[in-house]
Short mmCIF file of C-alpha atoms in Angstrom, two decimals:
data_model
loop_
_atom_site.label_atom_id
_atom_site.label_comp_id
_atom_site.label_asym_id
_atom_site.label_seq_id
_atom_site.Cartn_x
_atom_site.Cartn_y
_atom_site.Cartn_z
CA MET O 1 -9.23 1.37 31.21
CA SER O 2 -5.79 2.10 29.80
CA ASP O 3 -2.48 0.97 31.24
CA GLN O 4 0.62 2.63 29.78
CA THR O 5 4.13 1.17 29.87
CA ASP O 6 6.51 4.14 30.01
CA GLY O 7 9.80 2.36 29.35
CA ASN O 8 11.71 3.77 32.33
CA ASP O 9 12.62 0.38 33.88
CA GLU O 10 16.27 0.24 35.03
CA THR O 11 16.85 -3.09 33.24
CA THR O 12 16.07 -1.66 29.81
CA ASP O 13 18.68 -2.50 27.19
CA ALA O 14 20.06 0.93 26.35
CA ALA O 15 21.73 -0.40 23.22
CA THR O 16 18.35 -0.93 21.62
CA ALA O 17 16.89 2.40 22.65
CA PRO O 18 16.12 4.91 19.92
CA SER O 19 17.79 8.27 19.76
CA GLU O 20 16.28 10.86 22.10
CA SER O 21 15.69 13.07 19.07
CA VAL O 22 13.43 10.41 17.52
CA PRO O 23 10.06 10.11 19.27
CA ARG O 24 9.05 6.59 20.20
CA PRO O 25 5.99 5.30 18.35
CA THR O 26 2.85 4.75 20.39
CA VAL O 27 1.34 1.27 20.10
CA LEU O 28 -2.13 0.47 21.48
CA PHE O 29 -3.21 -3.08 22.39
CA VAL O 30 -6.94 -3.61 22.87
CA ASP O 31 -8.63 -6.67 24.40
CA ASP O 32 -11.53 -7.27 26.79
CA GLU O 33 -9.60 -10.01 28.62
CA PRO O 34 -7.16 -8.63 31.25
CA PHE O 35 -5.06 -11.80 31.24
CA ILE O 36 -4.50 -11.45 27.47
CA LEU O 37 -3.24 -7.91 27.98
CA ASP O 38 -1.04 -9.06 30.86
CA GLY O 39 0.46 -11.75 28.63
CA LEU O 40 1.22 -9.22 25.89
CA ARG O 41 2.73 -6.85 28.43
CA ARG O 42 5.09 -9.56 29.70
CA THR O 43 6.00 -10.87 26.25
CA LEU O 44 6.69 -7.42 24.80
CA ARG O 45 8.53 -6.13 27.86
CA HIS O 46 11.81 -6.04 25.95
CA ARG O 47 10.33 -3.40 23.61
CA ARG O 48 9.28 -0.97 26.30
CA ASN O 49 12.16 1.38 25.51
CA LEU O 50 11.43 1.23 21.79
CA TRP O 51 7.66 1.81 21.88
CA ASN O 52 5.24 3.65 24.11
CA MET O 53 2.82 0.77 24.73
CA GLU O 54 -0.70 1.22 26.08
CA PHE O 55 -2.84 -1.77 27.05
CA ILE O 56 -6.54 -0.93 26.85
CA GLU O 57 -9.31 -3.10 28.28
CA GLY O 58 -12.41 -3.18 26.08
CA GLY O 59 -13.68 -1.55 22.93
CA LYS O 60 -15.41 1.39 24.64
CA ALA O 61 -12.19 2.39 26.41
CA ALA O 62 -10.39 2.06 23.07
CA LEU O 63 -12.83 4.52 21.43
CA ASP O 64 -12.15 7.01 24.24
CA ARG O 65 -8.40 6.61 23.72
CA ILE O 66 -8.71 7.03 19.95
CA ALA O 67 -10.62 10.26 20.49
CA ALA O 68 -8.06 11.50 23.01
CA GLY O 69 -5.12 11.87 20.65
CA PRO O 70 -2.80 10.42 18.05
CA PHE O 71 -0.99 7.08 18.07
CA ASP O 72 0.98 5.10 15.52
CA VAL O 73 -0.31 1.51 15.77
CA ILE O 74 -3.42 -0.17 17.14
CA VAL O 75 -3.80 -3.95 17.61
CA SER O 76 -7.31 -5.02 18.60
CA ASP O 77 -9.08 -8.26 19.39
CA MET O 78 -12.14 -8.82 17.19
CA ARG O 79 -14.69 -10.29 19.61
CA MET O 80 -15.43 -7.88 22.46
CA PRO O 81 -18.81 -7.51 24.19
CA ASP O 82 -19.28 -3.75 24.26
CA VAL O 83 -17.65 -2.49 21.05
CA ASP O 84 -16.08 -5.03 18.71
CA GLY O 85 -12.69 -4.79 17.00
CA ALA O 86 -14.13 -3.83 13.62
CA ALA O 87 -15.78 -0.76 15.16
CA VAL O 88 -12.58 0.10 17.00
CA LEU O 89 -10.52 0.00 13.81
CA GLU O 90 -13.17 1.92 11.87
CA ALA O 91 -12.89 4.71 14.46
CA ALA O 92 -9.09 4.56 14.26
CA ALA O 93 -9.19 4.80 10.46
CA THR O 94 -11.54 7.80 10.62
CA GLU O 95 -9.77 9.74 13.38
CA HIS O 96 -6.18 8.77 12.54
CA PRO O 97 -6.00 7.51 8.93
CA GLU O 98 -2.20 7.26 9.01
CA SER O 99 -2.28 4.73 11.86
CA LEU O 100 -1.35 1.09 11.37
CA ARG O 101 -4.38 -1.09 12.18
CA TYR O 102 -4.19 -4.82 13.01
CA ILE O 103 -6.93 -7.21 14.08
CA LEU O 104 -6.74 -10.47 16.04
CA THR O 105 -9.43 -12.93 15.01
CA GLY O 106 -10.41 -16.57 15.44
CA TYR O 107 -11.56 -19.03 12.79
CA ALA O 108 -15.14 -18.71 14.09
CA ASP O 109 -15.16 -14.95 13.47
CA LYS O 110 -15.97 -15.00 9.74
CA GLU O 111 -18.93 -12.64 10.01
CA TYR O 112 -16.79 -10.19 12.01
CA LEU O 113 -13.88 -10.68 9.64
CA LEU O 114 -15.84 -9.35 6.70
CA ARG O 115 -16.64 -6.18 8.62
CA ALA O 116 -12.97 -5.54 9.32
CA LEU O 117 -11.79 -5.90 5.72
CA GLY O 118 -11.91 -2.16 5.15
CA PRO O 119 -10.18 -0.62 8.19
CA ALA O 120 -7.82 -3.51 9.05
CA GLN O 121 -4.46 -3.62 7.27
CA ARG O 122 -3.43 -7.03 8.56
CA PHE O 123 -5.14 -9.96 10.25
CA PHE O 124 -3.60 -12.31 12.82
CA ALA O 125 -5.25 -15.66 13.55
CA LYS O 126 -5.70 -16.54 17.23
CA PRO O 127 -3.87 -17.96 19.03
CA CYS O 128 -1.03 -15.95 17.61
CA ASP O 129 2.60 -15.45 18.50
CA ALA O 130 3.28 -12.06 20.08
CA ALA O 131 6.74 -12.12 18.49
CA GLU O 132 5.13 -12.37 15.04
CA ILE O 133 2.90 -9.38 15.80
CA ALA O 134 5.88 -7.39 17.09
CA ALA O 135 7.98 -8.23 14.01
CA SER O 136 5.15 -7.13 11.71
CA ILE O 137 4.72 -3.87 13.61
CA GLU O 138 8.47 -3.22 13.54
CA LYS O 139 8.67 -3.79 9.79
CA ALA O 140 5.70 -1.53 9.13
CA LEU O 141 7.08 1.23 11.37
CA THR O 142 10.46 0.95 9.65
CA LEU O 143 8.74 1.40 6.30
CA ARG O 144 7.01 4.53 7.60
CA THR O 145 10.31 6.02 8.79
CA MET O 146 11.77 5.55 5.31
CA LEU O 147 9.19 7.94 3.91
CA PRO O 148 9.71 11.70 4.39
CA THR O 149 6.51 11.98 6.41
CA GLU O 150 6.78 15.64 7.42
CA ALA O 151 7.57 16.75 3.86
CA LEU O 152 4.62 14.70 2.58
CA ARG O 153 2.27 16.20 5.15
CA GLU O 154 3.42 19.67 4.15
CA LEU O 155 2.92 18.84 0.49
CA MET O 156 -0.54 17.39 1.19
CA GLY O 157 -1.44 20.58 3.04
CA ARG O 158 -0.65 22.65 -0.04
CA LEU O 159 -2.67 20.54 -2.45
CA LYS O 160 -6.18 21.71 -3.26
CA SER O 161 -7.43 18.49 -4.84
CA VAL O 162 -6.53 15.14 -3.29
CA PRO O 163 -8.29 11.95 -4.41
CA VAL O 164 -10.50 10.26 -1.86
CA PRO O 165 -12.36 6.97 -2.17
CA SER O 166 -15.73 7.38 -3.87
CA ASP O 167 -19.27 6.61 -2.74
CA THR O 168 -19.05 3.43 -4.78
CA TYR O 169 -15.90 2.45 -2.89
CA TYR O 170 -17.64 2.97 0.45
CA ALA O 171 -20.69 1.09 -0.84
CA LEU O 172 -18.35 -1.81 -1.53
CA LEU O 173 -17.10 -1.72 2.04
CA GLN O 174 -20.68 -1.64 3.31
CA GLN O 175 -21.44 -4.67 1.17
CA LEU O 176 -18.50 -6.42 2.82
CA ASP O 177 -20.19 -5.82 6.18
CA SER O 178 -22.68 -8.51 5.22
CA PRO O 179 -21.84 -12.07 6.34
CA THR O 180 -23.12 -13.23 2.94
CA ALA O 181 -20.71 -11.05 0.95
CA SER O 182 -19.45 -12.70 -2.22
CA ALA O 183 -18.02 -11.88 -5.62
CA LYS O 184 -21.61 -11.81 -6.88
CA SER O 185 -22.83 -9.30 -4.29
CA VAL O 186 -19.75 -7.09 -4.62
CA GLY O 187 -20.12 -7.21 -8.40
CA ALA O 188 -23.75 -6.14 -8.02
CA VAL O 189 -22.66 -3.00 -6.15
CA LEU O 190 -20.16 -2.19 -8.86
CA GLU O 191 -22.74 -2.69 -11.59
CA GLU O 192 -24.95 0.01 -10.07
CA ASP O 193 -22.42 2.49 -11.51
CA LEU O 194 -22.41 1.83 -15.24
CA GLY O 195 -19.52 4.18 -15.96
CA LEU O 196 -17.22 2.56 -13.41
CA THR O 197 -18.26 -0.95 -14.41
CA THR O 198 -17.46 -0.18 -18.04
CA GLN O 199 -14.06 1.21 -17.14
CA ILE O 200 -13.19 -1.66 -14.79
CA LEU O 201 -14.15 -4.29 -17.36
CA ARG O 202 -12.16 -2.45 -20.04
CA LEU O 203 -9.12 -2.28 -17.77
CA SER O 204 -9.51 -5.89 -16.59
CA ASN O 205 -9.71 -7.12 -20.18
CA SER O 206 -6.58 -5.26 -21.27
CA ALA O 207 -3.78 -7.36 -22.64
CA TYR O 208 -1.59 -6.42 -19.68
CA PHE O 209 -3.39 -8.75 -17.27
CA GLY O 210 -3.31 -11.70 -19.67
CA LEU O 211 -6.52 -13.25 -18.32
CA PRO O 212 -7.53 -16.60 -19.85
CA LYS O 213 -10.94 -15.34 -20.97
CA ARG O 214 -12.70 -12.07 -21.71
CA LEU O 215 -14.71 -10.73 -18.78
CA THR O 216 -18.23 -9.43 -19.38
CA ARG O 217 -19.51 -8.87 -15.83
CA ALA O 218 -18.17 -7.14 -12.73
CA GLN O 219 -18.61 -10.35 -10.73
CA GLU O 220 -16.16 -12.13 -13.05
CA ALA O 221 -13.61 -9.36 -12.54
CA VAL O 222 -13.85 -9.72 -8.74
CA GLU O 223 -13.47 -13.50 -9.00
CA MET O 224 -10.49 -13.39 -11.37
CA LEU O 225 -8.49 -10.48 -9.93
CA GLY O 226 -9.45 -10.38 -6.25
CA MET O 227 -10.84 -7.59 -4.11
CA GLU O 228 -7.58 -5.71 -3.57
CA SER O 229 -6.88 -5.44 -7.29
CA ILE O 230 -10.48 -4.36 -7.90
CA ARG O 231 -9.98 -1.57 -5.35
CA ALA O 232 -6.86 -0.52 -7.25
CA LEU O 233 -8.66 -0.64 -10.61
CA LEU O 234 -11.46 1.43 -9.09
CA THR O 235 -8.85 4.02 -8.09
CA VAL O 236 -7.30 4.07 -11.56
CA ALA O 237 -10.70 4.35 -13.25
CA GLU O 238 -11.93 7.19 -11.05
CA PHE O 239 -8.86 9.34 -10.60
CA PHE O 240 -7.12 8.81 -13.92
CA LEU O 241 -10.04 8.42 -16.30
CA LEU O 242 -13.24 9.86 -14.80
CA THR O 243 -12.00 12.99 -13.00
CA PRO O 244 -13.25 16.19 -14.76
CA LEU O 245 -10.16 17.85 -16.22
CA SER O 246 -9.12 20.13 -19.03
CA SER O 247 -8.59 18.31 -22.33
CA ALA O 248 -4.80 18.67 -22.20
CA LEU O 249 -4.59 17.41 -18.62
CA ALA O 250 -7.07 14.64 -19.34
CA ASP O 251 -4.80 13.38 -22.12
CA GLU O 252 -1.83 13.31 -19.75
CA CYS O 253 -3.88 11.45 -17.15
CA LYS O 254 -4.90 8.86 -19.72
CA LYS O 255 -1.23 8.32 -20.53
CA LEU O 256 -0.52 7.85 -16.82
CA ALA O 257 -3.43 5.40 -16.58
CA GLU O 258 -2.03 3.45 -19.50
CA ARG O 259 1.40 3.33 -17.89
CA SER O 260 -0.12 2.23 -14.57
CA MET O 261 -2.01 -0.56 -16.30
CA ARG O 262 1.14 -1.74 -18.02
CA ILE O 263 3.11 -1.75 -14.78
CA GLY O 264 0.33 -3.60 -12.95
CA GLY O 265 -0.01 -6.16 -15.71
CA TYR O 266 3.71 -6.76 -16.11
CA ALA O 267 4.15 -7.05 -12.33
CA ARG O 268 1.40 -9.66 -12.16
CA LYS O 269 2.88 -11.68 -15.03
CA PHE O 270 6.41 -11.46 -13.61
CA ALA O 271 5.30 -12.64 -10.16
CA GLN O 272 3.36 -15.54 -11.69
CA ARG O 273 6.19 -16.50 -14.04
CA HIS O 274 8.64 -16.76 -11.16
CA GLY O 275 6.35 -18.84 -8.96
CA MET O 276 5.54 -16.24 -6.32
CA ASP O 277 2.67 -16.87 -3.90
CA PRO O 278 -0.84 -15.77 -4.97
CA ASP O 279 -0.88 -13.03 -2.32
CA ILE O 280 2.37 -11.64 -3.72
CA VAL O 281 0.93 -11.76 -7.24
CA THR O 282 -2.06 -9.71 -6.07
CA HIS O 283 0.12 -7.24 -4.13
CA ALA O 284 2.41 -6.80 -7.14
CA ALA O 285 -0.47 -6.09 -9.52
CA THR O 286 -2.09 -3.71 -7.05
CA ALA O 287 1.15 -1.80 -6.39
CA GLY O 288 1.84 -1.49 -10.10
CA LEU O 289 -1.63 -0.10 -10.74
CA LEU O 290 -1.26 2.53 -8.00
CA SER O 291 2.42 3.39 -8.45
CA HIS O 292 1.69 6.67 -10.27
CA ILE O 293 -1.28 8.02 -8.33
CA GLY O 294 1.17 10.58 -6.88
CA SER O 295 2.08 11.76 -10.38
CA LEU O 296 -1.61 12.36 -11.06
CA VAL O 297 -2.05 14.36 -7.86
CA LEU O 298 0.95 16.55 -8.67
CA GLN O 299 -0.21 17.14 -12.25
CA VAL O 300 -3.77 18.01 -11.25
CA ASN O 301 -2.74 20.39 -8.47
CA GLU O 302 0.39 22.00 -9.92
CA PRO O 303 0.32 21.38 -13.69
CA ASN O 304 2.70 24.23 -14.53
CA SER O 305 5.27 23.23 -11.92
CA TYR O 306 5.02 19.59 -12.96
CA ALA O 307 5.52 20.46 -16.63
CA ARG O 308 8.50 22.64 -15.69
CA ALA O 309 9.98 19.77 -13.67
CA MET O 310 9.68 17.38 -16.63
CA ARG O 311 11.28 19.90 -18.99
CA TYR O 312 14.17 20.33 -16.56
CA LEU O 313 14.57 16.57 -16.42
CA ASP O 314 14.85 16.34 -20.19
CA GLN O 315 17.55 19.00 -20.28
CA HIS O 316 19.76 18.00 -17.34
CA ASP O 317 21.69 14.99 -16.12
CA THR O 318 19.61 14.16 -13.08
CA SER O 319 16.85 11.81 -11.92
CA VAL O 320 13.08 12.07 -11.76
CA GLY O 321 13.17 11.75 -7.99
CA ALA O 322 15.77 14.48 -7.52
CA VAL O 323 13.79 16.94 -9.66
CA GLU O 324 10.48 16.14 -7.94
CA ARG O 325 12.03 16.43 -4.48
CA ALA O 326 13.54 19.81 -5.31
CA MET O 327 10.29 21.06 -6.83
CA PHE O 328 7.66 19.57 -4.50
CA GLY O 329 9.53 18.32 -1.41
CA ALA O 330 8.77 14.65 -2.16
CA THR O 331 8.75 12.25 -5.12
CA HIS O 332 5.73 10.82 -6.92
CA SER O 333 6.62 7.39 -5.51
CA GLU O 334 6.63 8.69 -1.94
CA LEU O 335 3.38 10.59 -2.43
CA SER O 336 1.76 7.53 -4.02
CA ALA O 337 2.88 5.33 -1.12
CA TYR O 338 1.65 7.87 1.43
CA LEU O 339 -1.82 8.04 -0.13
CA VAL O 340 -2.11 4.28 -0.55
CA ALA O 341 -1.09 3.76 3.10
CA VAL O 342 -3.77 6.22 4.25
CA TRP O 343 -6.34 4.37 2.13
CA GLY O 344 -5.53 1.15 3.97
CA PHE O 345 -3.76 -0.97 1.38
CA ALA O 346 -1.42 -3.69 2.64
CA ASP O 347 2.14 -2.83 3.70
CA PRO O 348 3.76 -4.89 0.88
CA VAL O 349 1.80 -2.71 -1.57
CA VAL O 350 2.96 0.49 0.15
CA GLU O 351 6.57 -0.71 0.19
CA ALA O 352 6.54 -1.75 -3.47
CA ILE O 353 5.19 1.65 -4.51
CA ALA O 354 7.58 3.65 -2.33
CA PHE O 355 10.77 1.92 -3.51
CA HIS O 356 9.99 0.52 -6.95
CA HIS O 357 12.64 2.74 -8.55
CA HIS O 358 15.30 1.97 -5.90
CA PRO O 359 14.45 -1.38 -4.25
CA ALA O 360 17.73 -1.68 -2.34
CA LYS O 361 16.64 1.23 -0.13
CA ALA O 362 13.89 -0.96 1.34
CA GLY O 363 16.34 -3.39 2.93
CA PRO O 364 17.60 -6.90 2.10
CA PRO O 365 16.39 -8.23 -1.28
CA GLU O 366 13.21 -10.32 -1.23
CA ARG O 367 11.25 -12.14 -3.91
CA GLY O 368 8.13 -10.11 -3.34
CA ALA O 369 5.89 -7.42 -4.74
CA LEU O 370 8.68 -4.81 -4.68
CA CYS O 371 10.91 -6.93 -6.89
CA ALA O 372 8.07 -7.57 -9.36
CA VAL O 373 7.09 -3.88 -9.61
CA HIS O 374 10.73 -2.83 -9.99
CA VAL O 375 11.07 -5.04 -13.08
CA ALA O 376 7.60 -4.10 -14.33
CA GLN O 377 8.32 -0.35 -14.32
CA ALA O 378 11.32 -1.02 -16.54
CA MET O 379 9.20 -3.08 -18.91
CA ALA O 380 6.51 -0.41 -19.04
CA GLY O 381 9.10 2.29 -19.68
CA ALA O 382 10.26 0.75 -22.94
CA ASP O 383 9.92 3.02 -25.93
CA THR O 384 10.45 0.06 -28.24
CA GLY O 385 8.00 -2.68 -29.10
CA GLY O 386 8.56 -5.57 -26.70
CA GLU O 387 8.24 -5.44 -22.94
CA ASP O 388 11.66 -7.06 -22.39
CA ALA O 389 13.43 -4.45 -24.48
CA ALA O 390 13.24 -2.04 -21.54
CA LEU O 391 15.58 -3.99 -19.33
CA PHE O 392 18.66 -1.92 -20.15
CA VAL O 393 16.87 1.35 -20.91
CA HIS O 394 17.75 4.45 -18.89
CA HIS O 395 14.93 6.80 -17.92
CA GLY O 396 15.59 10.27 -16.59
CA HIS O 397 19.38 9.73 -16.76
CA GLU O 398 19.37 6.86 -14.23
CA PRO O 399 19.48 3.08 -14.65
CA VAL O 400 16.01 1.54 -14.75
CA LEU O 401 17.00 -1.78 -13.18
CA ASP O 402 19.11 -2.52 -10.12
CA TRP O 403 20.97 -5.56 -11.43
CA ASP O 404 22.84 -6.12 -8.14
CA TYR O 405 19.49 -6.42 -6.37
CA LEU O 406 18.14 -8.81 -9.00
CA ASP O 407 21.34 -10.89 -9.04
CA ALA O 408 21.11 -11.29 -5.25
CA LEU O 409 17.69 -12.89 -5.78
CA GLY O 410 18.89 -15.17 -8.56
CA LEU O 411 16.73 -13.29 -11.06
CA GLY O 412 19.40 -11.38 -13.00
CA ASP O 413 20.50 -14.22 -15.29
CA PRO O 414 16.93 -15.36 -16.15
CA LEU O 415 16.06 -11.77 -17.08
CA ARG O 416 19.19 -11.41 -19.18
CA ALA O 417 18.32 -14.68 -20.92
CA GLU O 418 14.78 -13.45 -21.58
CA LEU O 419 16.18 -10.22 -23.00
CA GLY O 420 18.61 -12.12 -25.24
CA GLN O 421 15.83 -14.38 -26.51
CA ALA O 422 13.60 -11.38 -27.18
CA GLN O 423 16.38 -9.74 -29.20
CA GLU O 424 16.92 -12.94 -31.22
CA ASP O 425 13.20 -13.29 -31.88
CA GLY O 426 12.97 -9.65 -32.86
#
């Protein structure tokens, strides 16, 4: 049973209504308890002219709605008697991979929680504040509007080879379905693929991550870096290092993999050094690792055009983004963010990838993953020896760092001091 709120109430605040030329996003709320849905409907009434909201009773009805057509966001309860929330979000991820998928779960739902780790992009603990859910949805939708979605879809339609998660990746998600999932069991799945295990351990043990000890087993890598970063390393290993390519293109992909590792490692160190929360540290490392997956996709699919774009960049006073947009319709950052969003990585990861060259475009400055990746890409872009030497380097005829953004966060002076110390030591 689905109940749609159409937003035509006379008391709607017209000042908050979107432009008629901009379609309102469709947001689905799924729960088996009618009174929960009624409460959400009342609490979110003020958004009825901003969103098309549908309130769906039960998991089976949700599956029917998912099959019926597209939507932008789905928020589902976990425990439902007919079809549970994990199954609902799995169907949403399969049928509409670009959708935003949130789950509501209680502390007693641990076995269900593990099953939702793949398709769910954010978890809310019950009882939860509807205003918090609405704010999260609004932020995520705003992020999506900042990306040139239609241009990216057109670009994706032209590409012949687009990376998709591997069988090993899906085996990892299946392992997470088990209520006894652990670093040991996830590591065991990884170790069934010797090539991937070797690559992941090599990448994990690189100097960029600065781990306190050398890792020798996949289980240790999962324990030290966390599942999200392992997913990112899996992506780097498969698409940058293990994809069959011509020798020339393989060399370029290895260079991109090296750059991605440096960005991920520097982002992790920067976030740790400045006391950011562990979740932010993980998001920063993950975003850094995946920030150039779009570059790989462009090189693999249109190597001649990509090479021509880079030659043009070297010869003209313009930016990487401007050249890529003119050549392909979107930038490597936007394409990377689009792919990572479809694969279900967290919104802070998507945001950090999309705007790591121009963080001010994402909104008010925050000490988060975006800030860390912005600094890390400058460090990784240094042609000289030390990582801090990149802080004033220009790449592609544009400033690498947005000092106004960093100063607003109180990070500009510490970075300048670090640069000065590095120059004295050097």
